[in-house]
Amino acid sequence: MLALFRRLALAATAASIVASSASALDRQVYDLPQGTHPHDVAPAPDGRVWYTAQRKGTLGILDPKTGDVREVPLGPRSAPHGVIQGPDGAAWITDGGQNAIVRFDPKTEEVKVWRLPEDAGYSNLNTGAFDRNGVHWFTGQNGIYGRLDPKTGDMKVFKDPKGRGPYGIASTPDGEIYYVSLAGSHLAKIDLETGEAKVIEPPTPNQGARRVWSDSQGRLWISEWNSGQLSMHDPKSGDWRAWKLPGERPRAYAVYVDERNIVWVSDFGGNAIHALDPKTETFATIPKSDEGADVRQILGRPGEVWLPESGADRLVVIRTGTTQ
C-alpha cells in the first residue's frame, strides 16, 4: 500500500516546539485497510510500527519506508487495545477480547498468550507498562490492575481501591508505575513489591483522568476527558497544575511526552492534536487528517510522534525535525 505524503507547515505558535533549525513540522499520513480501527500504536525496534487492529483481532505492522502493511492474527475472539515495545524488543499487547496479555516476537513472529485467572472475570483490558524490574503491569476498566512476570509467567490481578475505571498506565524514568482511572477520576501509584495501589486525588473533581505519561523529570501528565484539561502532577513536591485545552468544548483523550518534554494531547472535541511547551506554557494546534479521526493514543521515538486515527483507518506521524 502506498503512503500518502502531506507536509504541514504550522503557524508561528508552533515555533517553540521544534528545533531552532526547523521551520515546520512534517506530517505523513498512511492509509490502512478499511475497517482496521487502529486503537494504539508503538514504534518497533527495526524502524517499523505496530498498531492494534481492535475490530479485526490482529496486530498490524507498518513499514514507514514503503507504506506496506500486514496484519498478524492474535487468536480467537481477539480484540487488542494497547500495544507497547517491551525491554525485550517484543510487542506486548493488552487483549480485551481474549482477556489476556499477548506477546509478539518480531524476530520469530511467535504469538504467546497469558490469559488472566478465571476468577478475575472479564476485565476490559486497556494498557500496559514495564517497571524497573522488567515486570509488565496492566489495567482493566472493569476495576482491576495487574502484573505479569515474563520470566516466570506468574500473574497477579488486584482490585482498584475505588472500583471501575483503570485506564492509562505509565512508567517513570526510575521505573515506578502509575495509572489513572477514567470512571474513578483518580491517579494511583503502585507499590511494586506488594502490588498495593495508593490513590492520589487530583484537585479537579470528576475530571475523568484517561491517560497518563511521564516526562524526563518524573512529572506525570494526565489527559482529563470530562474537564477537557491537561494536568500535571509532580510526585516529588506533591504539586498539581492544569491547562484547559484550546477550543470551545475540548475532550482530552491521549497524552504523550516526547524526548524534549513537549506534551502531546489529542482532543476529540476539536478534532485536533495539541502540543504544549511547558517552558512557555503555550499550545500549538495541529488539525487531524480527517473529520472524526479520533486519536485514542499517542506514542513515538526521537524525532517522531505517532498517532493512530481510529475513526479514519489511518496512522499519522509528525516528524519534528529533531533527534536525540
PDB file of C-alpha atoms in Angstrom:
ATOM      1  CA  MET A   1       0.000   0.000   0.000  1.00  0.00           C
ATOM      2  CA  LEU A   2       1.420   3.388  -0.962  1.00  0.00           C
ATOM      3  CA  ALA A   3       1.713   6.054   1.709  1.00  0.00           C
ATOM      4  CA  LEU A   4       0.068   9.416   1.309  1.00  0.00           C
ATOM      5  CA  PHE A   5       2.528  12.264   1.783  1.00  0.00           C
ATOM      6  CA  ARG A   6       1.489  15.547   3.281  1.00  0.00           C
ATOM      7  CA  ARG A   7       3.550  18.382   4.631  1.00  0.00           C
ATOM      8  CA  LEU A   8       2.045  20.568   7.317  1.00  0.00           C
ATOM      9  CA  ALA A   9       3.585  23.990   7.936  1.00  0.00           C
ATOM     10  CA  LEU A  10       2.413  25.106  11.368  1.00  0.00           C
ATOM     11  CA  ALA A  11       1.535  28.611  12.475  1.00  0.00           C
ATOM     12  CA  ALA A  12       4.033  30.768  14.319  1.00  0.00           C
ATOM     13  CA  THR A  13       2.771  29.456  17.653  1.00  0.00           C
ATOM     14  CA  ALA A  14       4.380  26.118  16.820  1.00  0.00           C
ATOM     15  CA  ALA A  15       7.873  27.584  16.629  1.00  0.00           C
ATOM     16  CA  SER A  16       8.573  26.807  20.276  1.00  0.00           C
ATOM     17  CA  ILE A  17       8.037  23.059  19.848  1.00  0.00           C
ATOM     18  CA  VAL A  18      10.544  22.479  17.055  1.00  0.00           C
ATOM     19  CA  ALA A  19      14.300  22.688  16.933  1.00  0.00           C
ATOM     20  CA  SER A  20      15.719  26.112  16.140  1.00  0.00           C
ATOM     21  CA  SER A  21      16.948  24.822  12.783  1.00  0.00           C
ATOM     22  CA  ALA A  22      13.487  23.641  11.710  1.00  0.00           C
ATOM     23  CA  SER A  23      10.781  25.963  10.450  1.00  0.00           C
ATOM     24  CA  ALA A  24       7.980  23.430  10.036  1.00  0.00           C
ATOM     25  CA  LEU A  25       6.787  20.047  11.112  1.00  0.00           C
ATOM     26  CA  ASP A  26       6.382  17.286   8.571  1.00  0.00           C
ATOM     27  CA  ARG A  27       3.219  15.193   8.733  1.00  0.00           C
ATOM     28  CA  GLN A  28       2.899  11.926   6.843  1.00  0.00           C
ATOM     29  CA  VAL A  29      -0.363  10.017   6.584  1.00  0.00           C
ATOM     30  CA  TYR A  30      -0.631   6.271   5.976  1.00  0.00           C
ATOM     31  CA  ASP A  31      -3.921   4.701   4.905  1.00  0.00           C
ATOM     32  CA  LEU A  32      -4.707   1.316   6.467  1.00  0.00           C
ATOM     33  CA  PRO A  33      -7.121  -1.367   5.241  1.00  0.00           C
ATOM     34  CA  GLN A  34     -10.739  -0.344   5.667  1.00  0.00           C
ATOM     35  CA  GLY A  35     -12.242  -1.427   8.981  1.00  0.00           C
ATOM     36  CA  THR A  36      -8.890  -1.683  10.765  1.00  0.00           C
ATOM     37  CA  HIS A  37      -9.874   0.787  13.524  1.00  0.00           C
ATOM     38  CA  PRO A  38      -6.312   1.214  14.863  1.00  0.00           C
ATOM     39  CA  HIS A  39      -6.551   1.797  18.605  1.00  0.00           C
ATOM     40  CA  ASP A  40      -2.965   2.063  19.876  1.00  0.00           C
ATOM     41  CA  VAL A  41       0.387   2.351  18.118  1.00  0.00           C
ATOM     42  CA  ALA A  42       4.002   1.672  19.090  1.00  0.00           C
ATOM     43  CA  PRO A  43       7.283   2.073  17.206  1.00  0.00           C
ATOM     44  CA  ALA A  44       9.064  -1.253  16.677  1.00  0.00           C
ATOM     45  CA  PRO A  45      12.825  -1.675  17.193  1.00  0.00           C
ATOM     46  CA  ASP A  46      13.548  -2.212  13.484  1.00  0.00           C
ATOM     47  CA  GLY A  47      12.041   1.076  12.294  1.00  0.00           C
ATOM     48  CA  ARG A  48       8.625  -0.374  11.584  1.00  0.00           C
ATOM     49  CA  VAL A  49       5.476   0.496  13.535  1.00  0.00           C
ATOM     50  CA  TRP A  50       2.963  -1.739  15.304  1.00  0.00           C
ATOM     51  CA  TYR A  51      -0.712  -0.970  15.786  1.00  0.00           C
ATOM     52  CA  THR A  52      -3.639  -2.822  17.316  1.00  0.00           C
ATOM     53  CA  ALA A  53      -6.448  -3.525  14.851  1.00  0.00           C
ATOM     54  CA  GLN A  54      -9.102  -3.843  17.518  1.00  0.00           C
ATOM     55  CA  ARG A  55     -12.033  -4.793  15.299  1.00  0.00           C
ATOM     56  CA  LYS A  56     -10.024  -7.363  13.322  1.00  0.00           C
ATOM     57  CA  GLY A  57      -8.217  -9.101  16.191  1.00  0.00           C
ATOM     58  CA  THR A  58      -4.782  -8.517  14.714  1.00  0.00           C
ATOM     59  CA  LEU A  59      -1.513  -6.754  15.292  1.00  0.00           C
ATOM     60  CA  GLY A  60      -0.751  -4.543  12.315  1.00  0.00           C
ATOM     61  CA  ILE A  61       2.796  -3.924  11.103  1.00  0.00           C
ATOM     62  CA  LEU A  62       3.548  -0.829   9.005  1.00  0.00           C
ATOM     63  CA  ASP A  63       6.777  -0.248   7.102  1.00  0.00           C
ATOM     64  CA  PRO A  64       7.018   3.574   7.002  1.00  0.00           C
ATOM     65  CA  LYS A  65       9.563   3.471   4.169  1.00  0.00           C
ATOM     66  CA  THR A  66       7.250   1.729   1.713  1.00  0.00           C
ATOM     67  CA  GLY A  67       3.796   2.144   3.276  1.00  0.00           C
ATOM     68  CA  ASP A  68       3.335  -1.637   3.172  1.00  0.00           C
ATOM     69  CA  VAL A  69       1.023  -3.075   5.839  1.00  0.00           C
ATOM     70  CA  ARG A  70       0.432  -6.613   7.002  1.00  0.00           C
ATOM     71  CA  GLU A  71      -1.525  -7.999   9.938  1.00  0.00           C
ATOM     72  CA  VAL A  72      -0.859 -10.886  12.324  1.00  0.00           C
ATOM     73  CA  PRO A  73      -3.849 -12.710  13.904  1.00  0.00           C
ATOM     74  CA  LEU A  74      -3.594 -12.815  17.696  1.00  0.00           C
ATOM     75  CA  GLY A  75      -6.076 -15.570  18.500  1.00  0.00           C
ATOM     76  CA  PRO A  76      -9.772 -16.493  18.709  1.00  0.00           C
ATOM     77  CA  ARG A  77     -12.053 -13.600  19.806  1.00  0.00           C
ATOM     78  CA  SER A  78      -9.080 -11.241  19.939  1.00  0.00           C
ATOM     79  CA  ALA A  79      -9.839  -7.530  20.359  1.00  0.00           C
ATOM     80  CA  PRO A  80      -6.486  -5.868  21.145  1.00  0.00           C
ATOM     81  CA  HIS A  81      -6.436  -2.491  22.852  1.00  0.00           C
ATOM     82  CA  GLY A  82      -2.926  -1.405  23.879  1.00  0.00           C
ATOM     83  CA  VAL A  83       0.487  -2.195  22.426  1.00  0.00           C
ATOM     84  CA  ILE A  84       3.937  -1.173  23.673  1.00  0.00           C
ATOM     85  CA  GLN A  85       7.501  -2.215  22.960  1.00  0.00           C
ATOM     86  CA  GLY A  86       8.900  -4.212  25.862  1.00  0.00           C
ATOM     87  CA  PRO A  87      12.501  -4.164  27.104  1.00  0.00           C
ATOM     88  CA  ASP A  88      12.974  -7.398  25.132  1.00  0.00           C
ATOM     89  CA  GLY A  89      12.095  -5.638  21.864  1.00  0.00           C
ATOM     90  CA  ALA A  90       8.815  -7.534  21.523  1.00  0.00           C
ATOM     91  CA  ALA A  91       5.308  -6.133  21.133  1.00  0.00           C
ATOM     92  CA  TRP A  92       3.279  -6.505  24.333  1.00  0.00           C
ATOM     93  CA  ILE A  93      -0.465  -6.298  23.853  1.00  0.00           C
ATOM     94  CA  THR A  94      -3.419  -5.956  26.221  1.00  0.00           C
ATOM     95  CA  ASP A  95      -6.132  -8.001  24.527  1.00  0.00           C
ATOM     96  CA  GLY A  96      -9.643  -7.344  25.837  1.00  0.00           C
ATOM     97  CA  GLY A  97     -11.239  -9.947  23.610  1.00  0.00           C
ATOM     98  CA  GLN A  98      -9.048 -12.783  24.871  1.00  0.00           C
ATOM     99  CA  ASN A  99      -8.850 -11.301  28.400  1.00  0.00           C
ATOM    100  CA  ALA A 100      -5.125 -11.857  28.087  1.00  0.00           C
ATOM    101  CA  ILE A 101      -1.684 -10.358  27.757  1.00  0.00           C
ATOM    102  CA  VAL A 102      -0.153 -11.204  24.384  1.00  0.00           C
ATOM    103  CA  ARG A 103       3.471 -11.066  23.257  1.00  0.00           C
ATOM    104  CA  PHE A 104       4.537 -10.885  19.612  1.00  0.00           C
ATOM    105  CA  ASP A 105       8.185 -11.664  18.873  1.00  0.00           C
ATOM    106  CA  PRO A 106       9.239  -9.618  15.806  1.00  0.00           C
ATOM    107  CA  LYS A 107      12.131 -11.988  15.029  1.00  0.00           C
ATOM    108  CA  THR A 108      10.314 -15.341  15.160  1.00  0.00           C
ATOM    109  CA  GLU A 109       6.766 -13.946  14.826  1.00  0.00           C
ATOM    110  CA  GLU A 110       5.695 -16.222  17.661  1.00  0.00           C
ATOM    111  CA  VAL A 111       2.476 -15.141  19.394  1.00  0.00           C
ATOM    112  CA  LYS A 112       2.333 -16.079  23.076  1.00  0.00           C
ATOM    113  CA  VAL A 113      -0.791 -15.639  25.210  1.00  0.00           C
ATOM    114  CA  TRP A 114      -1.139 -15.328  29.006  1.00  0.00           C
ATOM    115  CA  ARG A 115      -4.808 -15.395  29.993  1.00  0.00           C
ATOM    116  CA  LEU A 116      -5.986 -13.751  33.187  1.00  0.00           C
ATOM    117  CA  PRO A 117      -7.085 -16.079  36.001  1.00  0.00           C
ATOM    118  CA  GLU A 118     -10.688 -17.244  35.661  1.00  0.00           C
ATOM    119  CA  ASP A 119     -11.688 -15.627  38.944  1.00  0.00           C
ATOM    120  CA  ALA A 120     -10.631 -12.221  37.554  1.00  0.00           C
ATOM    121  CA  GLY A 121     -13.664 -12.264  35.271  1.00  0.00           C
ATOM    122  CA  TYR A 122     -13.913 -10.158  32.143  1.00  0.00           C
ATOM    123  CA  SER A 123     -11.571  -7.230  32.795  1.00  0.00           C
ATOM    124  CA  ASN A 124     -11.876  -4.998  29.715  1.00  0.00           C
ATOM    125  CA  LEU A 125      -8.084  -4.821  29.462  1.00  0.00           C
ATOM    126  CA  ASN A 126      -6.657  -1.479  28.491  1.00  0.00           C
ATOM    127  CA  THR A 127      -2.977  -0.549  28.631  1.00  0.00           C
ATOM    128  CA  GLY A 128       0.409  -1.878  29.782  1.00  0.00           C
ATOM    129  CA  ALA A 129       3.774  -0.615  31.057  1.00  0.00           C
ATOM    130  CA  PHE A 130       7.023  -2.171  32.312  1.00  0.00           C
ATOM    131  CA  ASP A 131       8.577  -1.371  35.685  1.00  0.00           C
ATOM    132  CA  ARG A 132      12.288  -1.173  36.517  1.00  0.00           C
ATOM    133  CA  ASN A 133      12.387  -4.926  37.206  1.00  0.00           C
ATOM    134  CA  GLY A 134      11.054  -5.862  33.778  1.00  0.00           C
ATOM    135  CA  VAL A 135       7.610  -6.770  35.114  1.00  0.00           C
ATOM    136  CA  HIS A 136       4.628  -5.968  32.923  1.00  0.00           C
ATOM    137  CA  TRP A 137       1.770  -4.060  34.609  1.00  0.00           C
ATOM    138  CA  PHE A 138      -1.651  -3.589  33.031  1.00  0.00           C
ATOM    139  CA  THR A 139      -5.062  -2.037  33.624  1.00  0.00           C
ATOM    140  CA  GLY A 140      -8.654  -3.180  33.100  1.00  0.00           C
ATOM    141  CA  GLN A 141     -11.600  -0.795  33.057  1.00  0.00           C
ATOM    142  CA  ASN A 142     -13.825  -3.206  34.969  1.00  0.00           C
ATOM    143  CA  GLY A 143     -11.935  -2.307  38.123  1.00  0.00           C
ATOM    144  CA  ILE A 144      -8.642  -4.181  38.048  1.00  0.00           C
ATOM    145  CA  TYR A 145      -4.940  -3.737  37.504  1.00  0.00           C
ATOM    146  CA  GLY A 146      -2.358  -6.499  37.413  1.00  0.00           C
ATOM    147  CA  ARG A 147       1.162  -7.676  36.785  1.00  0.00           C
ATOM    148  CA  LEU A 148       2.828 -10.390  34.721  1.00  0.00           C
ATOM    149  CA  ASP A 149       6.400 -11.520  35.285  1.00  0.00           C
ATOM    150  CA  PRO A 150       7.649 -12.521  31.798  1.00  0.00           C
ATOM    151  CA  LYS A 151      10.455 -14.628  33.294  1.00  0.00           C
ATOM    152  CA  THR A 152       8.199 -16.937  35.291  1.00  0.00           C
ATOM    153  CA  GLY A 153       4.762 -16.400  33.787  1.00  0.00           C
ATOM    154  CA  ASP A 154       3.441 -15.526  37.247  1.00  0.00           C
ATOM    155  CA  MET A 155       0.388 -13.284  37.021  1.00  0.00           C
ATOM    156  CA  LYS A 156      -1.485 -11.460  39.756  1.00  0.00           C
ATOM    157  CA  VAL A 157      -4.622  -9.352  39.496  1.00  0.00           C
ATOM    158  CA  PHE A 158      -5.606  -6.647  42.008  1.00  0.00           C
ATOM    159  CA  LYS A 159      -8.776  -4.637  42.546  1.00  0.00           C
ATOM    160  CA  ASP A 160      -8.669  -0.878  42.167  1.00  0.00           C
ATOM    161  CA  PRO A 161      -9.389   0.804  45.534  1.00  0.00           C
ATOM    162  CA  LYS A 162     -12.316   2.766  44.059  1.00  0.00           C
ATOM    163  CA  GLY A 163     -13.723   0.192  41.635  1.00  0.00           C
ATOM    164  CA  ARG A 164     -14.355   0.638  37.918  1.00  0.00           C
ATOM    165  CA  GLY A 165     -12.210   2.756  35.640  1.00  0.00           C
ATOM    166  CA  PRO A 166      -8.455   1.892  35.476  1.00  0.00           C
ATOM    167  CA  TYR A 167      -7.336   3.052  32.028  1.00  0.00           C
ATOM    168  CA  GLY A 168      -3.970   4.635  31.163  1.00  0.00           C
ATOM    169  CA  ILE A 169      -0.738   3.445  32.779  1.00  0.00           C
ATOM    170  CA  ALA A 170       2.868   4.636  32.537  1.00  0.00           C
ATOM    171  CA  SER A 171       6.372   4.076  33.839  1.00  0.00           C
ATOM    172  CA  THR A 172       8.571   6.914  35.100  1.00  0.00           C
ATOM    173  CA  PRO A 173      12.305   7.216  34.298  1.00  0.00           C
ATOM    174  CA  ASP A 174      13.143   5.471  37.577  1.00  0.00           C
ATOM    175  CA  GLY A 175      10.782   2.587  36.784  1.00  0.00           C
ATOM    176  CA  GLU A 176       7.861   3.456  39.076  1.00  0.00           C
ATOM    177  CA  ILE A 177       4.356   2.661  37.825  1.00  0.00           C
ATOM    178  CA  TYR A 178       1.344   4.975  37.918  1.00  0.00           C
ATOM    179  CA  TYR A 179      -2.109   4.529  36.415  1.00  0.00           C
ATOM    180  CA  VAL A 180      -5.235   6.650  36.082  1.00  0.00           C
ATOM    181  CA  SER A 181      -8.909   5.788  36.403  1.00  0.00           C
ATOM    182  CA  LEU A 182     -11.412   7.203  33.935  1.00  0.00           C
ATOM    183  CA  ALA A 183     -14.535   6.266  35.903  1.00  0.00           C
ATOM    184  CA  GLY A 184     -12.855   6.781  39.276  1.00  0.00           C
ATOM    185  CA  SER A 185     -11.242  10.130  38.337  1.00  0.00           C
ATOM    186  CA  HIS A 186      -8.012   9.450  40.173  1.00  0.00           C
ATOM    187  CA  LEU A 187      -4.285   8.814  39.812  1.00  0.00           C
ATOM    188  CA  ALA A 188      -2.697   5.851  41.600  1.00  0.00           C
ATOM    189  CA  LYS A 189       0.860   4.762  42.368  1.00  0.00           C
ATOM    190  CA  ILE A 190       1.570   1.032  42.565  1.00  0.00           C
ATOM    191  CA  ASP A 191       3.832  -0.463  45.204  1.00  0.00           C
ATOM    192  CA  LEU A 192       5.997  -2.732  43.053  1.00  0.00           C
ATOM    193  CA  GLU A 193       6.614  -5.183  45.892  1.00  0.00           C
ATOM    194  CA  THR A 194       3.131  -5.602  47.386  1.00  0.00           C
ATOM    195  CA  GLY A 195       1.033  -4.570  44.391  1.00  0.00           C
ATOM    196  CA  GLU A 196      -0.951  -2.150  46.547  1.00  0.00           C
ATOM    197  CA  ALA A 197      -2.256   0.953  44.774  1.00  0.00           C
ATOM    198  CA  LYS A 198      -2.162   4.297  46.580  1.00  0.00           C
ATOM    199  CA  VAL A 199      -4.819   6.696  45.294  1.00  0.00           C
ATOM    200  CA  ILE A 200      -3.732  10.280  44.581  1.00  0.00           C
ATOM    201  CA  GLU A 201      -6.727  12.606  44.164  1.00  0.00           C
ATOM    202  CA  PRO A 202      -6.414  15.336  41.505  1.00  0.00           C
ATOM    203  CA  PRO A 203      -7.666  18.781  42.552  1.00  0.00           C
ATOM    204  CA  THR A 204     -10.368  18.843  39.861  1.00  0.00           C
ATOM    205  CA  PRO A 205     -13.261  16.587  40.927  1.00  0.00           C
ATOM    206  CA  ASN A 206     -14.819  14.146  38.426  1.00  0.00           C
ATOM    207  CA  GLN A 207     -12.247  15.132  35.825  1.00  0.00           C
ATOM    208  CA  GLY A 208     -12.180  11.724  34.075  1.00  0.00           C
ATOM    209  CA  ALA A 209      -8.445  11.001  34.098  1.00  0.00           C
ATOM    210  CA  ARG A 210      -7.972   8.953  30.931  1.00  0.00           C
ATOM    211  CA  ARG A 211      -4.303   8.576  30.007  1.00  0.00           C
ATOM    212  CA  VAL A 212      -1.046   9.343  31.814  1.00  0.00           C
ATOM    213  CA  TRP A 213       2.575   9.770  30.731  1.00  0.00           C
ATOM    214  CA  SER A 214       5.804  10.709  32.491  1.00  0.00           C
ATOM    215  CA  ASP A 215       8.297  13.323  31.382  1.00  0.00           C
ATOM    216  CA  SER A 216      12.065  13.038  31.890  1.00  0.00           C
ATOM    217  CA  GLN A 217      11.782  14.560  35.373  1.00  0.00           C
ATOM    218  CA  GLY A 218       9.218  12.020  36.554  1.00  0.00           C
ATOM    219  CA  ARG A 219       6.345  14.502  36.454  1.00  0.00           C
ATOM    220  CA  LEU A 220       3.047  12.925  35.439  1.00  0.00           C
ATOM    221  CA  TRP A 221       0.944  14.407  32.643  1.00  0.00           C
ATOM    222  CA  ILE A 222      -2.724  13.426  32.586  1.00  0.00           C
ATOM    223  CA  SER A 223      -5.421  13.867  29.944  1.00  0.00           C
ATOM    224  CA  GLU A 224      -8.730  14.713  31.631  1.00  0.00           C
ATOM    225  CA  TRP A 225     -11.645  13.593  29.464  1.00  0.00           C
ATOM    226  CA  ASN A 226     -14.502  15.175  31.415  1.00  0.00           C
ATOM    227  CA  SER A 227     -12.835  18.501  32.223  1.00  0.00           C
ATOM    228  CA  GLY A 228     -11.066  18.993  28.884  1.00  0.00           C
ATOM    229  CA  GLN A 229      -7.858  19.731  30.749  1.00  0.00           C
ATOM    230  CA  LEU A 230      -4.253  18.620  30.571  1.00  0.00           C
ATOM    231  CA  SER A 231      -2.974  18.338  34.129  1.00  0.00           C
ATOM    232  CA  MET A 232       0.461  17.737  35.645  1.00  0.00           C
ATOM    233  CA  HIS A 233       1.357  16.178  38.995  1.00  0.00           C
ATOM    234  CA  ASP A 234       4.850  16.331  40.460  1.00  0.00           C
ATOM    235  CA  PRO A 235       5.257  13.356  42.848  1.00  0.00           C
ATOM    236  CA  LYS A 236       8.339  14.930  44.428  1.00  0.00           C
ATOM    237  CA  SER A 237       6.618  18.137  45.559  1.00  0.00           C
ATOM    238  CA  GLY A 238       3.011  16.960  45.501  1.00  0.00           C
ATOM    239  CA  ASP A 239       2.070  19.949  43.332  1.00  0.00           C
ATOM    240  CA  TRP A 240      -0.668  19.928  40.687  1.00  0.00           C
ATOM    241  CA  ARG A 241      -1.183  22.233  37.702  1.00  0.00           C
ATOM    242  CA  ALA A 242      -3.756  22.211  34.910  1.00  0.00           C
ATOM    243  CA  TRP A 243      -4.201  23.767  31.463  1.00  0.00           C
ATOM    244  CA  LYS A 244      -7.526  23.933  29.619  1.00  0.00           C
ATOM    245  CA  LEU A 245      -7.126  22.763  26.036  1.00  0.00           C
ATOM    246  CA  PRO A 246      -7.799  25.309  23.270  1.00  0.00           C
ATOM    247  CA  GLY A 247     -11.284  25.450  21.784  1.00  0.00           C
ATOM    248  CA  GLU A 248     -14.857  25.659  22.998  1.00  0.00           C
ATOM    249  CA  ARG A 249     -15.566  22.090  24.096  1.00  0.00           C
ATOM    250  CA  PRO A 250     -12.277  20.167  24.357  1.00  0.00           C
ATOM    251  CA  ARG A 251     -12.226  16.464  25.245  1.00  0.00           C
ATOM    252  CA  ALA A 252      -8.715  15.332  26.174  1.00  0.00           C
ATOM    253  CA  TYR A 253      -8.079  11.668  25.350  1.00  0.00           C
ATOM    254  CA  ALA A 254      -4.469  10.616  24.670  1.00  0.00           C
ATOM    255  CA  VAL A 255      -1.291  12.105  26.135  1.00  0.00           C
ATOM    256  CA  TYR A 256       2.386  11.526  25.343  1.00  0.00           C
ATOM    257  CA  VAL A 257       5.587  13.350  26.319  1.00  0.00           C
ATOM    258  CA  ASP A 258       8.354  13.297  23.728  1.00  0.00           C
ATOM    259  CA  GLU A 259      12.124  13.298  24.245  1.00  0.00           C
ATOM    260  CA  ARG A 260      12.164  17.112  24.520  1.00  0.00           C
ATOM    261  CA  ASN A 261       9.463  17.120  27.211  1.00  0.00           C
ATOM    262  CA  ILE A 262       6.911  18.535  24.766  1.00  0.00           C
ATOM    263  CA  VAL A 263       3.472  17.258  25.809  1.00  0.00           C
ATOM    264  CA  TRP A 264       1.154  15.999  23.058  1.00  0.00           C
ATOM    265  CA  VAL A 265      -2.551  15.528  23.718  1.00  0.00           C
ATOM    266  CA  SER A 266      -5.428  14.543  21.429  1.00  0.00           C
ATOM    267  CA  ASP A 267      -8.704  16.453  21.526  1.00  0.00           C
ATOM    268  CA  PHE A 268     -11.892  14.736  20.380  1.00  0.00           C
ATOM    269  CA  GLY A 269     -13.899  17.950  20.788  1.00  0.00           C
ATOM    270  CA  GLY A 270     -11.711  19.964  18.437  1.00  0.00           C
ATOM    271  CA  ASN A 271     -10.636  17.062  16.184  1.00  0.00           C
ATOM    272  CA  ALA A 272      -7.066  18.183  16.763  1.00  0.00           C
ATOM    273  CA  ILE A 273      -3.723  17.404  18.349  1.00  0.00           C
ATOM    274  CA  HIS A 274      -2.290  19.969  20.760  1.00  0.00           C
ATOM    275  CA  ALA A 275       1.366  20.237  21.757  1.00  0.00           C
ATOM    276  CA  LEU A 276       2.220  22.059  24.987  1.00  0.00           C
ATOM    277  CA  ASP A 277       5.643  23.540  25.612  1.00  0.00           C
ATOM    278  CA  PRO A 278       5.885  23.531  29.438  1.00  0.00           C
ATOM    279  CA  LYS A 279       8.599  26.208  29.360  1.00  0.00           C
ATOM    280  CA  THR A 280       6.391  28.784  27.650  1.00  0.00           C
ATOM    281  CA  GLU A 281       3.039  27.218  28.637  1.00  0.00           C
ATOM    282  CA  THR A 282       1.775  27.704  25.079  1.00  0.00           C
ATOM    283  CA  PHE A 283      -0.098  25.263  22.871  1.00  0.00           C
ATOM    284  CA  ALA A 284       0.426  24.563  19.175  1.00  0.00           C
ATOM    285  CA  THR A 285      -2.602  23.032  17.453  1.00  0.00           C
ATOM    286  CA  ILE A 286      -2.346  20.563  14.584  1.00  0.00           C
ATOM    287  CA  PRO A 287      -5.582  19.514  12.812  1.00  0.00           C
ATOM    288  CA  LYS A 288      -6.176  15.803  12.308  1.00  0.00           C
ATOM    289  CA  SER A 289      -6.153  14.361   8.800  1.00  0.00           C
ATOM    290  CA  ASP A 290      -9.934  13.951   8.573  1.00  0.00           C
ATOM    291  CA  GLU A 291     -13.163  14.660  10.448  1.00  0.00           C
ATOM    292  CA  GLY A 292     -13.813  12.283  13.326  1.00  0.00           C
ATOM    293  CA  ALA A 293     -10.266  10.919  13.230  1.00  0.00           C
ATOM    294  CA  ASP A 294     -10.432  10.004  16.950  1.00  0.00           C
ATOM    295  CA  VAL A 295      -6.837   9.625  18.137  1.00  0.00           C
ATOM    296  CA  ARG A 296      -7.085   7.406  21.235  1.00  0.00           C
ATOM    297  CA  GLN A 297      -3.387   7.038  21.984  1.00  0.00           C
ATOM    298  CA  ILE A 298      -0.048   8.646  21.092  1.00  0.00           C
ATOM    299  CA  LEU A 299       3.466   7.227  21.178  1.00  0.00           C
ATOM    300  CA  GLY A 300       6.763   7.943  19.481  1.00  0.00           C
ATOM    301  CA  ARG A 301      10.522   7.761  19.246  1.00  0.00           C
ATOM    302  CA  PRO A 302      13.106  10.562  18.938  1.00  0.00           C
ATOM    303  CA  GLY A 303      12.034  12.880  16.133  1.00  0.00           C
ATOM    304  CA  GLU A 304       8.690  11.120  15.533  1.00  0.00           C
ATOM    305  CA  VAL A 305       5.251  11.340  17.126  1.00  0.00           C
ATOM    306  CA  TRP A 306       2.837   8.574  16.019  1.00  0.00           C
ATOM    307  CA  LEU A 307      -0.949   8.931  16.055  1.00  0.00           C
ATOM    308  CA  PRO A 308      -3.471   6.148  15.291  1.00  0.00           C
ATOM    309  CA  GLU A 309      -6.605   7.677  13.780  1.00  0.00           C
ATOM    310  CA  SER A 310      -9.138   5.020  14.715  1.00  0.00           C
ATOM    311  CA  GLY A 311     -12.037   6.825  13.072  1.00  0.00           C
ATOM    312  CA  ALA A 312     -10.229   7.309   9.762  1.00  0.00           C
ATOM    313  CA  ASP A 313      -8.344   3.977   9.449  1.00  0.00           C
ATOM    314  CA  ARG A 314      -5.032   5.794   9.264  1.00  0.00           C
ATOM    315  CA  LEU A 315      -1.702   6.147  11.026  1.00  0.00           C
ATOM    316  CA  VAL A 316      -0.097   9.569  11.113  1.00  0.00           C
ATOM    317  CA  VAL A 317       3.463  10.519  12.001  1.00  0.00           C
ATOM    318  CA  ILE A 318       4.555  14.034  12.846  1.00  0.00           C
ATOM    319  CA  ARG A 319       8.286  14.407  12.285  1.00  0.00           C
ATOM    320  CA  THR A 320       9.625  17.161  14.477  1.00  0.00           C
ATOM    321  CA  GLY A 321      12.989  17.560  12.780  1.00  0.00           C
ATOM    322  CA  THR A 322      14.860  16.569  15.921  1.00  0.00           C
ATOM    323  CA  THR A 323      16.738  13.500  17.080  1.00  0.00           C
ATOM    324  CA  GLN A 324      18.356  12.548  20.342  1.00  0.00           C
TER     325      GLN A 324
END
